[in-house]
Short mmCIF file of C-alpha atoms and ligand atoms in Angstrom, two decimals:
data_model
loop_
_atom_site.label_atom_id
_atom_site.label_comp_id
_atom_site.label_asym_id
_atom_site.label_seq_id
_atom_site.Cartn_x
_atom_site.Cartn_y
_atom_site.Cartn_z
CA MET A 1 0.12 -0.22 -0.44
CA LYS A 2 1.52 3.55 -0.78
CA GLN A 3 2.07 5.34 1.85
CA ILE A 4 0.78 9.43 0.91
CA LYS A 5 2.52 12.42 2.28
CA ILE A 6 0.47 14.73 4.49
CA PHE A 7 1.82 18.04 4.17
CA ASP A 8 -0.58 20.63 5.76
CA THR A 9 -0.35 24.16 4.91
CA THR A 10 -3.18 25.63 7.53
CA LEU A 11 -0.76 28.12 8.80
CA ARG A 12 0.36 29.90 5.36
CA ASP A 13 -2.35 29.42 2.58
CA GLY A 14 -5.01 28.77 5.24
CA GLU A 15 -3.80 31.61 7.26
CA GLN A 16 -4.10 33.44 4.31
CA SER A 17 -7.71 33.48 4.07
CA PRO A 18 -9.81 36.25 5.10
CA GLY A 19 -10.91 35.97 9.26
CA CYS A 20 -8.06 33.06 9.95
CA SER A 21 -5.61 35.05 10.58
CA MET A 22 -3.30 33.88 13.83
CA ASN A 23 -1.23 35.16 16.02
CA SER A 24 2.87 33.75 16.69
CA LYS A 25 1.06 31.77 19.82
CA GLU A 26 -2.29 31.41 18.17
CA LYS A 27 0.04 29.15 15.41
CA LEU A 28 2.82 27.74 18.00
CA GLU A 29 -0.38 26.29 19.68
CA MET A 30 -1.69 25.24 16.63
CA ALA A 31 1.46 23.61 15.51
CA LYS A 32 1.79 21.35 18.33
CA GLN A 33 -1.57 19.78 17.26
CA LEU A 34 -0.44 19.39 14.00
CA ASP A 35 2.67 17.09 15.22
CA LYS A 36 0.53 15.70 17.71
CA LEU A 37 -1.61 15.01 14.44
CA GLY A 38 0.75 12.66 12.53
CA ILE A 39 1.26 15.63 9.86
CA ASP A 40 5.00 14.18 7.19
CA VAL A 41 5.44 18.36 6.14
CA MET A 42 4.09 21.26 8.17
CA GLU A 43 4.11 24.77 6.25
CA ALA A 44 5.15 26.94 8.85
CA GLY A 45 4.64 30.92 6.56
CA PHE A 46 5.99 32.40 4.36
CA ALA A 47 8.95 33.99 6.64
CA ALA A 48 9.82 37.00 4.01
CA SER A 49 6.15 38.23 4.05
CA SER A 50 7.10 40.17 7.66
CA PRO A 51 9.06 40.39 10.05
CA GLY A 52 6.00 38.99 12.24
CA ASP A 53 5.49 36.21 9.97
CA PHE A 54 9.50 34.99 10.18
CA ASN A 55 9.62 35.10 14.09
CA SER A 56 6.83 32.91 14.16
CA VAL A 57 7.89 30.03 11.82
CA LYS A 58 10.92 30.27 12.63
CA GLU A 59 9.53 29.43 16.10
CA ILE A 60 7.92 26.29 15.01
CA ALA A 61 10.74 25.14 13.31
CA GLU A 62 13.08 24.99 16.54
CA ALA A 63 9.86 23.32 18.26
CA MET A 64 8.76 20.88 16.02
CA LYS A 65 10.29 17.17 17.35
CA ASP A 66 9.01 15.45 14.19
CA CYS A 67 7.74 16.97 11.01
CA THR A 68 9.16 18.78 8.24
CA VAL A 69 9.16 22.73 8.95
CA ALA A 70 8.51 24.78 5.95
CA SER A 71 8.92 27.83 4.45
CA LEU A 72 7.35 29.21 1.39
CA ALA A 73 9.41 31.63 -0.72
CA ARG A 74 8.90 33.49 -4.10
CA ALA A 75 11.92 32.63 -6.56
CA VAL A 76 13.66 35.12 -5.64
CA ALA A 77 17.40 35.22 -3.43
CA GLY A 78 15.96 37.60 -0.76
CA ASP A 79 12.96 35.87 0.48
CA ILE A 80 15.10 32.42 -0.22
CA ASP A 81 17.71 33.53 2.12
CA LYS A 82 14.69 34.04 4.75
CA ALA A 83 13.64 31.14 4.72
CA GLY A 84 16.45 29.20 4.65
CA GLU A 85 17.60 31.10 7.95
CA ALA A 86 13.91 30.73 9.38
CA VAL A 87 14.05 27.03 8.22
CA LYS A 88 17.58 26.13 9.83
CA GLY A 89 16.75 25.52 13.62
CA ALA A 90 13.75 22.62 12.05
CA VAL A 91 15.11 18.85 12.94
CA SER A 92 13.81 18.70 8.57
CA PRO A 93 13.45 22.42 7.02
CA ARG A 94 12.49 22.87 3.90
CA ILE A 95 12.65 25.06 2.03
CA HIS A 96 10.00 25.80 -0.30
CA THR A 97 9.84 28.20 -3.43
CA PHE A 98 7.32 28.78 -6.70
CA ILE A 99 6.65 30.52 -9.32
CA ALA A 100 3.96 31.45 -11.79
CA THR A 101 3.80 28.74 -15.12
CA SER A 102 1.00 29.20 -16.66
CA PRO A 103 0.60 32.46 -19.76
CA ILE A 104 -1.75 34.28 -18.24
CA HIS A 105 0.46 34.77 -14.76
CA MET A 106 3.80 35.23 -16.54
CA LYS A 107 2.45 37.83 -19.17
CA TYR A 108 0.63 39.93 -16.61
CA LYS A 109 1.91 38.90 -13.15
CA LEU A 110 5.05 38.10 -13.56
CA LEU A 111 6.31 40.17 -16.72
CA MET A 112 8.95 38.27 -17.07
CA GLU A 113 8.90 35.59 -20.49
CA PRO A 114 9.20 31.92 -20.14
CA ASP A 115 12.42 31.70 -20.40
CA ALA A 116 13.52 34.18 -17.59
CA VAL A 117 10.67 32.05 -15.75
CA VAL A 118 12.91 29.01 -15.84
CA GLU A 119 15.87 30.90 -14.99
CA ALA A 120 14.81 32.27 -11.33
CA ALA A 121 12.61 28.59 -10.73
CA VAL A 122 16.38 26.79 -11.22
CA GLY A 123 18.52 30.34 -9.39
CA ALA A 124 15.44 29.69 -6.52
CA VAL A 125 16.05 26.05 -6.53
CA LYS A 126 19.86 25.99 -6.11
CA ARG A 127 20.27 28.73 -3.72
CA ALA A 128 17.26 26.97 -1.65
CA LYS A 129 19.81 24.23 -1.53
CA LYS A 130 22.94 25.95 0.40
CA PHE A 131 20.55 26.27 3.16
CA VAL A 132 18.50 22.65 3.26
CA SER A 133 18.74 19.51 1.22
CA ASP A 134 15.01 19.48 0.88
CA VAL A 135 13.60 21.61 -1.61
CA GLU A 136 9.89 21.83 -2.70
CA PHE A 137 9.40 23.44 -5.78
CA SER A 138 5.95 24.73 -7.10
CA ALA A 139 4.93 25.95 -10.65
CA GLU A 140 2.01 27.82 -9.81
CA ASP A 141 -1.23 27.62 -12.12
CA ALA A 142 0.42 24.34 -13.60
CA THR A 143 -2.88 22.90 -13.97
CA ARG A 144 -3.71 26.91 -16.93
CA SER A 145 0.50 25.95 -17.92
CA ASP A 146 1.41 24.24 -21.01
CA THR A 147 2.77 20.45 -20.13
CA ASP A 148 5.81 20.84 -22.79
CA PHE A 149 6.86 24.32 -20.92
CA LEU A 150 6.56 22.14 -17.43
CA ALA A 151 8.45 19.53 -18.39
CA ARG A 152 11.08 21.56 -19.57
CA ILE A 153 11.00 23.55 -16.41
CA ILE A 154 10.75 20.55 -13.68
CA ASP A 155 13.92 18.74 -15.18
CA ALA A 156 15.65 21.80 -14.79
CA VAL A 157 14.65 22.47 -11.28
CA ILE A 158 15.44 18.94 -10.94
CA LYS A 159 18.38 19.10 -12.16
CA ALA A 160 19.44 21.94 -9.58
CA GLY A 161 18.04 19.34 -7.26
CA ALA A 162 14.38 19.82 -6.01
CA THR A 163 13.25 16.56 -4.06
CA THR A 164 9.67 17.40 -4.85
CA ILE A 165 7.88 18.90 -7.69
CA ASN A 166 3.95 20.76 -6.96
CA LEU A 167 1.65 20.59 -9.57
CA PRO A 168 -0.80 22.86 -7.63
CA ASP A 169 -4.01 23.85 -8.77
CA THR A 170 -3.84 27.10 -7.44
CA VAL A 171 -7.57 28.76 -9.73
CA GLY A 172 -10.03 25.54 -8.42
CA TYR A 173 -10.07 25.15 -11.92
CA ALA A 174 -9.74 21.74 -13.02
CA ALA A 175 -11.97 18.35 -13.41
CA PRO A 176 -11.06 15.25 -11.39
CA ASP A 177 -10.60 12.33 -14.89
CA GLU A 178 -8.46 15.99 -15.89
CA TYR A 179 -6.60 16.70 -13.93
CA TYR A 180 -5.14 13.34 -13.71
CA ASN A 181 -4.86 13.09 -17.34
CA PHE A 182 -3.27 16.32 -16.79
CA LEU A 183 -0.53 14.43 -14.65
CA MET A 184 -0.04 11.35 -16.73
CA GLU A 185 0.68 14.00 -19.11
CA VAL A 186 3.45 15.71 -17.63
CA ARG A 187 4.63 11.87 -15.87
CA LYS A 188 4.98 11.16 -19.49
CA LYS A 189 7.12 14.20 -20.81
CA CYS A 190 9.50 14.85 -17.96
CA PRO A 191 10.90 10.86 -16.47
CA ALA A 192 12.50 12.38 -13.74
CA LEU A 193 8.78 13.35 -11.82
CA ASP A 194 9.38 9.03 -11.22
CA ASP A 195 12.89 10.16 -8.54
CA VAL A 196 11.10 12.39 -6.94
CA VAL A 197 8.32 13.40 -4.49
CA LEU A 198 5.02 14.46 -7.31
CA SER A 199 2.96 17.16 -4.54
CA VAL A 200 -0.91 18.09 -5.98
CA HIS A 201 -2.53 21.05 -4.16
CA CYS A 202 -5.79 21.45 -5.12
CA HIS A 203 -8.21 25.04 -4.11
CA ASN A 204 -11.83 24.69 -4.34
CA ASP A 205 -13.43 27.37 -6.44
CA LEU A 206 -15.11 24.80 -8.24
CA GLY A 207 -15.76 22.27 -4.84
CA LEU A 208 -13.13 20.26 -6.47
CA ALA A 209 -10.63 20.08 -4.97
CA VAL A 210 -10.41 17.33 -2.33
CA ALA A 211 -12.31 15.48 -6.10
CA ASN A 212 -8.63 16.50 -7.57
CA SER A 213 -6.51 15.67 -5.22
CA LEU A 214 -7.85 11.81 -4.78
CA ALA A 215 -8.40 11.53 -8.67
CA ALA A 216 -4.10 13.08 -8.09
CA VAL A 217 -3.61 9.64 -5.77
CA LYS A 218 -4.21 7.90 -9.11
CA ALA A 219 -1.87 9.51 -11.20
CA GLY A 220 0.62 8.68 -8.92
CA ALA A 221 1.14 11.80 -6.81
CA GLY A 222 2.64 10.95 -3.21
CA GLN A 223 1.61 14.05 -1.13
CA MET A 224 -1.20 15.85 -0.64
CA GLU A 225 -1.04 19.22 0.38
CA CYS A 226 -4.35 20.68 2.30
CA THR A 227 -5.92 22.38 5.51
CA ILE A 228 -7.17 21.48 8.51
CA ASN A 229 -11.54 22.23 8.05
CA GLY A 230 -10.76 23.17 4.03
CA ILE A 231 -9.40 27.02 5.24
CA GLY A 232 -7.56 28.51 2.57
CA GLU A 233 -7.35 31.78 -0.26
CA ARG A 234 -10.94 32.38 -1.54
CA ALA A 235 -12.94 29.02 -1.62
CA GLY A 236 -10.20 27.76 0.21
CA ASN A 237 -7.83 24.70 -0.17
CA ALA A 238 -8.49 20.90 0.07
CA ALA A 239 -9.65 19.47 3.84
CA LEU A 240 -7.02 17.63 5.05
CA GLU A 241 -9.62 15.47 7.04
CA GLU A 242 -11.52 14.79 3.92
CA ILE A 243 -8.96 13.75 2.46
CA VAL A 244 -7.63 11.40 5.28
CA MET A 245 -10.77 10.07 5.70
CA ALA A 246 -11.61 8.78 1.90
CA LEU A 247 -7.84 7.50 1.44
CA LYS A 248 -8.64 5.61 5.06
CA THR A 249 -12.17 4.35 3.77
CA ARG A 250 -11.73 3.25 0.82
CA LYS A 251 -9.01 2.06 0.94
CA ASP A 252 -9.54 -0.40 -1.56
CA ILE A 253 -9.84 1.45 -4.59
CA PHE A 254 -7.27 3.88 -3.70
CA ASP A 255 -4.80 1.45 -2.35
CA ALA A 256 -3.07 4.41 0.24
CA ASP A 257 -3.12 5.36 3.68
CA THR A 258 -1.90 8.00 5.65
CA ASN A 259 0.63 8.21 8.60
CA ILE A 260 -2.54 10.90 10.47
CA THR A 261 -3.06 9.49 13.56
CA THR A 262 -7.33 9.82 13.10
CA THR A 263 -8.46 10.24 16.52
CA GLU A 264 -6.70 13.72 16.73
CA ILE A 265 -8.95 15.11 12.98
CA MET A 266 -11.87 16.49 16.07
CA ARG A 267 -9.73 18.27 18.40
CA THR A 268 -7.40 19.67 15.96
CA SER A 269 -10.37 20.82 13.75
CA LYS A 270 -11.90 22.48 17.22
CA MET A 271 -8.88 24.01 18.22
CA LEU A 272 -8.57 25.95 14.86
CA THR A 273 -12.29 26.76 14.96
CA ARG A 274 -11.25 28.37 18.35
CA ILE A 275 -8.73 29.95 17.51
CA THR A 276 -10.47 31.73 14.08
CA GLY A 277 -13.41 31.84 15.75
CA VAL A 278 -14.62 30.47 11.86
CA LYS A 279 -17.52 27.76 11.72
CA VAL A 280 -17.08 25.15 10.09
CA GLN A 281 -20.70 24.93 7.98
CA PRO A 282 -22.59 21.75 10.38
CA ASN A 283 -22.70 20.04 7.29
CA LYS A 284 -19.17 19.65 6.75
CA ALA A 285 -18.05 15.95 6.14
CA ILE A 286 -16.07 14.79 8.68
CA VAL A 287 -15.69 17.28 11.22
CA GLY A 288 -19.23 19.27 10.77
CA GLU A 289 -21.95 19.47 13.31
CA ASN A 290 -24.22 17.07 11.66
CA ALA A 291 -21.69 15.07 10.19
CA PHE A 292 -23.26 11.95 11.86
CA ALA A 293 -26.36 13.15 12.81
CA HIS A 294 -29.63 10.71 12.04
CA GLU A 295 -31.97 12.95 11.86
CA ALA A 296 -34.50 10.73 9.65
CA GLY A 297 -36.48 8.06 11.01
CA ILE A 298 -35.50 5.72 9.13
CA HIS A 299 -32.32 6.47 8.99
CA GLN A 300 -32.51 6.08 13.05
CA ASP A 301 -34.52 2.78 13.00
CA GLY A 302 -31.51 1.78 10.73
CA MET A 303 -28.18 2.72 13.18
CA LEU A 304 -29.89 1.05 15.80
CA LYS A 305 -30.45 -2.07 14.70
CA ASN A 306 -26.44 -2.89 12.41
CA LYS A 307 -24.57 1.11 12.37
CA ALA A 308 -23.33 0.30 9.41
CA THR A 309 -26.44 1.34 7.73
CA TYR A 310 -26.11 4.32 7.39
CA GLU A 311 -22.69 5.37 8.75
CA ILE A 312 -19.16 3.82 7.17
CA ILE A 313 -16.66 5.67 8.99
CA SER A 314 -17.28 5.88 13.02
CA PRO A 315 -17.46 8.57 15.54
CA GLU A 316 -14.52 7.40 17.35
CA SER A 317 -12.72 6.60 14.32
CA ILE A 318 -12.07 10.96 14.13
CA GLY A 319 -12.25 11.24 17.93
CA ILE A 320 -15.72 12.37 18.82
CA THR A 321 -15.88 10.74 22.48
CA GLU A 322 -19.20 9.65 23.47
CA LYS A 323 -18.23 10.81 27.26
CA ASN A 324 -19.93 13.95 28.44
CA LEU A 325 -18.82 13.81 30.88
CA VAL A 326 -20.59 16.97 33.30
CA LEU A 327 -19.24 18.60 36.49
CA GLY A 328 -20.35 21.70 38.57
CA LYS A 329 -19.65 23.44 41.87
CA HIS A 330 -19.04 20.94 44.03
CA SER A 331 -16.20 19.41 41.57
CA GLY A 332 -12.54 19.79 42.46
CA ARG A 333 -9.58 20.04 40.62
CA ALA A 334 -8.84 16.90 40.52
CA ALA A 335 -12.17 16.78 39.01
CA LEU A 336 -10.94 19.26 35.82
CA LYS A 337 -7.28 17.76 35.22
CA ALA A 338 -8.28 14.63 34.89
CA ARG A 339 -11.09 15.99 32.53
CA ILE A 340 -8.90 18.05 30.67
CA GLU A 341 -6.33 15.45 30.19
CA GLU A 342 -9.48 13.01 28.93
CA LEU A 343 -9.98 15.47 26.70
CA GLY A 344 -6.54 15.23 25.44
CA TYR A 345 -5.33 18.78 27.15
CA ASN A 346 -1.81 19.04 27.91
CA ILE A 347 -1.60 22.05 30.64
CA SER A 348 1.14 23.11 32.98
CA ASP A 349 -0.31 23.65 37.41
CA GLU A 350 0.15 27.96 36.88
CA GLU A 351 -2.83 27.10 33.48
CA LEU A 352 -4.85 24.61 36.00
CA ASN A 353 -4.97 27.34 38.32
CA VAL A 354 -5.63 30.04 36.27
CA ALA A 355 -8.74 27.38 34.30
CA PHE A 356 -9.77 25.52 37.63
CA LYS A 357 -11.07 29.41 38.54
CA LYS A 358 -12.61 30.48 35.52
CA PHE A 359 -14.72 27.35 36.26
CA LYS A 360 -15.98 27.58 39.26
CA ASP A 361 -17.20 30.90 38.08
CA ILE A 362 -18.95 29.66 35.49
CA ALA A 363 -20.21 26.34 37.95
CA ASP A 364 -21.63 29.10 40.36
CA LYS A 365 -24.10 30.66 37.15
CA LYS A 366 -24.39 27.49 35.61
CA LYS A 367 -26.09 23.96 37.13
CA LYS A 368 -23.60 21.90 34.68
CA VAL A 369 -20.12 22.16 33.14
CA TYR A 370 -19.99 20.26 29.97
CA ASP A 371 -16.94 19.53 28.15
CA SER A 372 -17.17 22.37 25.54
CA ASP A 373 -17.55 24.62 28.44
CA ILE A 374 -14.78 22.82 29.66
CA GLU A 375 -13.30 23.22 26.37
CA ALA A 376 -13.21 26.83 25.66
CA ILE A 377 -11.41 27.58 29.69
CA VAL A 378 -8.75 25.45 28.47
CA THR A 379 -8.33 26.93 24.83
CA LYS A 380 -9.17 30.22 26.47
CA GLU A 381 -6.13 30.35 28.62
CA THR A 382 -3.54 28.59 27.08
CA VAL A 383 -3.07 31.02 24.74
CA LYS A 384 -1.59 34.13 26.55
CA ILE A 385 -0.73 37.39 25.11
CA PRO A 386 0.53 40.30 28.27
CA LYS A 387 -2.81 41.96 29.18
CA VAL A 388 -2.94 45.24 28.93
CA TYR A 389 -5.61 46.45 29.79
CA GLU A 390 -8.28 44.05 31.79
CA LEU A 391 -11.84 44.58 31.93
CA PHE A 392 -12.41 45.25 35.84
CA ARG A 393 -16.23 46.30 36.57
CA PHE A 394 -19.35 47.89 34.13
CA VAL A 395 -22.85 49.06 33.95
CA SER A 396 -25.08 49.02 31.29
CA ASN A 397 -28.50 50.32 31.07
CA SER A 398 -31.17 50.00 28.59
CA GLY A 399 -34.43 50.11 27.18
CA ASN A 400 -36.83 50.72 24.77
CA THR A 401 -37.32 54.43 25.26
CA ILE A 402 -34.72 55.86 26.40
CA THR A 403 -31.13 55.62 24.97
CA THR A 404 -28.97 53.03 26.37
CA THR A 405 -25.53 53.60 28.02
CA THR A 406 -22.66 51.32 29.04
CA ALA A 407 -20.08 52.50 31.87
CA VAL A 408 -16.73 50.41 31.25
CA CYS A 409 -13.95 50.31 33.57
CA LEU A 410 -10.88 49.16 32.34
CA LYS A 411 -7.45 48.60 34.15
CA LYS A 412 -4.48 49.43 31.81
CA ASN A 413 -1.69 47.87 33.10
CA GLY A 414 -3.41 48.58 36.60
CA LYS A 415 -4.80 52.10 36.84
CA GLU A 416 -8.37 52.59 36.59
CA ILE A 417 -9.86 54.35 33.81
CA GLU A 418 -13.87 54.39 33.10
CA ARG A 419 -16.08 55.81 30.37
CA ILE A 420 -19.21 55.89 29.31
CA GLY A 421 -20.51 54.77 26.34
CA THR A 422 -24.23 55.35 24.49
CA GLY A 423 -25.07 53.10 21.52
CA ASP A 424 -27.98 50.79 19.75
CA GLY A 425 -28.34 48.10 22.44
CA PRO A 426 -26.01 47.72 25.22
CA ILE A 427 -23.02 46.26 23.68
CA ASP A 428 -23.23 48.87 20.96
CA ALA A 429 -22.77 51.25 23.46
CA ALA A 430 -20.41 48.66 25.86
CA PHE A 431 -18.45 49.12 22.24
CA ASP A 432 -18.64 53.23 21.99
CA ALA A 433 -17.16 53.08 25.75
CA MET A 434 -14.21 50.74 25.32
CA GLY A 435 -13.70 52.40 22.11
CA LYS A 436 -13.68 55.89 24.29
CA ILE A 437 -10.88 53.74 26.91
CA VAL A 438 -8.14 52.43 24.43
CA GLY A 439 -8.11 56.51 22.32
CA LYS A 440 -8.32 55.58 18.65
CA GLU A 441 -10.94 54.41 16.38
CA LEU A 442 -10.82 50.51 15.32
CA ASN A 443 -12.30 48.98 12.96
CA ILE A 444 -14.52 45.72 14.40
CA GLU A 445 -14.35 44.69 11.49
CA ASP A 446 -16.86 41.30 12.31
CA TYR A 447 -18.91 40.62 15.43
CA ARG A 448 -20.08 37.23 16.74
CA LEU A 449 -22.26 35.80 19.53
CA GLN A 450 -23.64 31.86 20.65
CA SER A 451 -23.71 30.26 23.45
CA ILE A 452 -21.87 27.54 23.86
CA THR A 453 -24.20 24.69 25.59
CA GLN A 454 -28.28 24.47 25.29
CA GLY A 455 -30.21 26.59 28.40
CA GLY A 456 -31.04 30.27 29.09
CA ASP A 457 -27.27 29.91 31.29
CA ALA A 458 -25.09 28.83 28.82
CA LEU A 459 -22.31 30.82 28.37
CA GLY A 460 -22.41 32.99 26.15
CA ASP A 461 -19.01 32.96 23.46
CA ALA A 462 -18.60 36.28 21.87
CA THR A 463 -16.11 36.92 19.22
CA VAL A 464 -14.31 40.34 18.52
CA ILE A 465 -12.03 40.68 15.37
CA LEU A 466 -10.61 44.65 14.71
CA SER A 467 -7.87 45.44 13.10
CA ASP A 468 -6.74 49.41 13.37
CA PRO A 469 -6.73 51.47 10.04
CA GLU A 470 -4.16 54.01 11.08
CA PHE A 471 -0.97 51.20 11.63
CA GLU A 472 1.44 51.79 8.78
CA GLY A 473 2.96 49.12 9.39
CA ARG A 474 3.87 46.01 5.88
CA LYS A 475 1.16 44.17 7.68
CA LYS A 476 -1.55 45.05 9.26
CA PRO A 477 -2.70 42.84 11.96
CA ARG A 478 -6.42 42.00 11.76
CA VAL A 479 -7.48 40.42 14.93
CA GLN A 480 -9.57 38.10 16.84
CA GLY A 481 -11.02 37.72 20.83
CA ARG A 482 -13.44 35.37 22.11
CA GLY A 483 -14.60 36.41 25.43
CA LEU A 484 -16.65 33.40 27.19
CA SER A 485 -19.51 34.25 30.22
CA THR A 486 -22.80 33.58 31.12
CA ASP A 487 -23.35 37.05 30.39
CA VAL A 488 -23.11 38.36 27.54
CA ILE A 489 -22.81 41.85 27.70
CA GLU A 490 -19.35 40.53 29.93
CA ALA A 491 -18.88 38.00 26.90
CA SER A 492 -18.65 41.08 24.89
CA LEU A 493 -16.60 43.16 26.41
CA THR A 494 -14.17 40.70 27.42
CA ALA A 495 -13.75 39.52 23.29
CA TYR A 496 -12.81 42.84 22.52
CA VAL A 497 -10.14 43.75 25.32
CA ASN A 498 -8.81 40.43 24.10
CA ALA A 499 -8.92 41.71 20.89
CA VAL A 500 -7.53 44.97 22.06
CA ASN A 501 -4.64 43.42 24.02
CA LYS A 502 -4.12 41.63 20.63
CA LEU A 503 -4.13 44.21 18.64
CA ILE A 504 -0.96 46.00 20.65
CA TYR A 505 0.66 42.89 20.35
CA GLU A 506 0.71 41.78 16.94
CA GLU A 507 1.18 45.16 15.94
CA ASN A 508 4.62 45.49 18.44
CA GLN A 509 5.39 42.71 15.98
CA ASN A 510 5.15 44.02 12.69
CA LYS A 511 6.44 46.95 13.24
CA PRO A 512 7.79 49.06 10.27
CA ALA A 513 11.09 48.35 10.76
CA ALA A 514 12.70 52.43 11.29
CA ALA A 515 9.81 52.60 14.39
CA ALA A 516 10.78 48.60 15.69
CA GLU A 517 14.46 49.76 15.57
CA GLN A 518 14.20 53.21 17.92
CA ASN A 519 12.43 50.72 20.26
O1 KIV B 1 -2.36 28.07 -4.53
C1 KIV B 1 -1.19 28.33 -4.86
O2 KIV B 1 -0.49 27.32 -6.11
C2 KIV B 1 -0.30 28.14 -4.01
C3 KIV B 1 1.25 28.19 -4.35
C4 KIV B 1 1.73 28.61 -3.53
C5 KIV B 1 2.04 26.30 -4.09
O3 KIV B 1 -0.10 27.94 -3.02
ZN1 ZN B 2 -2.47 27.70 -2.99
#
């Protein structure tokens, strides 16, 4: 049976999708989970894109024990050098360099003749080889490129030392049979491809990313590039969990498998959702809320008689546990710690202290604390950002016949600051007060409020996404803050405060070079 390498690009292509940006601490937390999931290659970022990205790739490269860590780099010297520098601390470092090969990209985007593109690609691979032995070359927009030209450039970069060749469907244009035929044709025209790893990277613009990736397995691909929950540019990338479970479930037709520990899939998917605040659609294959829900009477009847009637994969195989142990206000630290560990988290004593305090606050307000409440507490407390601002107290006065006011008092580095905001409802007024305290107009790009469990006393889970229109660094941070409370105003304010703290942290990481030097 063929072993397919899983190349995860959640932290690079995935992070490029709107609303999915992560700070370096969140990326590290995600990277550790991806390593635990068993991916073979992790694309940790695009080191040359900003100082923050460089540091994050470097930090991840130094922390990973098992998987290969790659940085993306355009086929230009500066990018290759930054990528080489960032991944050099990895146990198994890789540079992933790319250049577009389709006529439309070469003519309009690169403004380069095909000969110059080949020269740049070869130069990039040779330069990358000075840093690492493991070099991947991607022919961007390969599926809209001329196959004779592809064979020429691939042959040249393999001679220059490339060890993996990726032929992406960058714009999600291909159909499965067509992609299969395309790969077979390029292999025929370029026999050297058989001596390196053939990789595929499919986008989902026509909803065919996973189907195309699977067609590529039959065409001899040995590496699949994909992301958790299918996040990525535009309509996203091929979803890791779907590729992996399709290969596992249909070994009979694909005759291939991966090194993924499938019981970690659900946890990884949920972690990404919590970090980015971007939920997966309920009917999403494998990790959607309804993926294992059987609603119709006939289906339920069949399931009771024999699960195989309607279930082709078991929930347990992706890490969904039936057990939903309920804790309450009388549960102690040991019970909380045991449950956290059963849910698959390792937390330090210090983190347990914080989580336990939060747990007690919640247990005082609601009768039952469920696994999802606990997971929310743990994730929230494991990502630590310096707390410049802290929510101290608030009072809201609202009604349908008065102007709503919310007085908010924050502590900034220990000192109290109080302002009164007005608005259309208590949360709008609270955010108005927050803007006055922080002293600048921040853009609220998104605000979401949802309940974590059922019932009137459910935990409210608020997400606020902020950006700073005045920030002048190269990469403008767009940060997400979460807040949990049984009181929705408190949850929303906490989310806002967390987002502001992250914004301060991110802006410091991504300061324009001159300003960074001055500080
Ligand atoms: O979609 C694409 O072509 C890419 C390349 C950089 C591999 O993301
Ligand atoms: Zn891509």
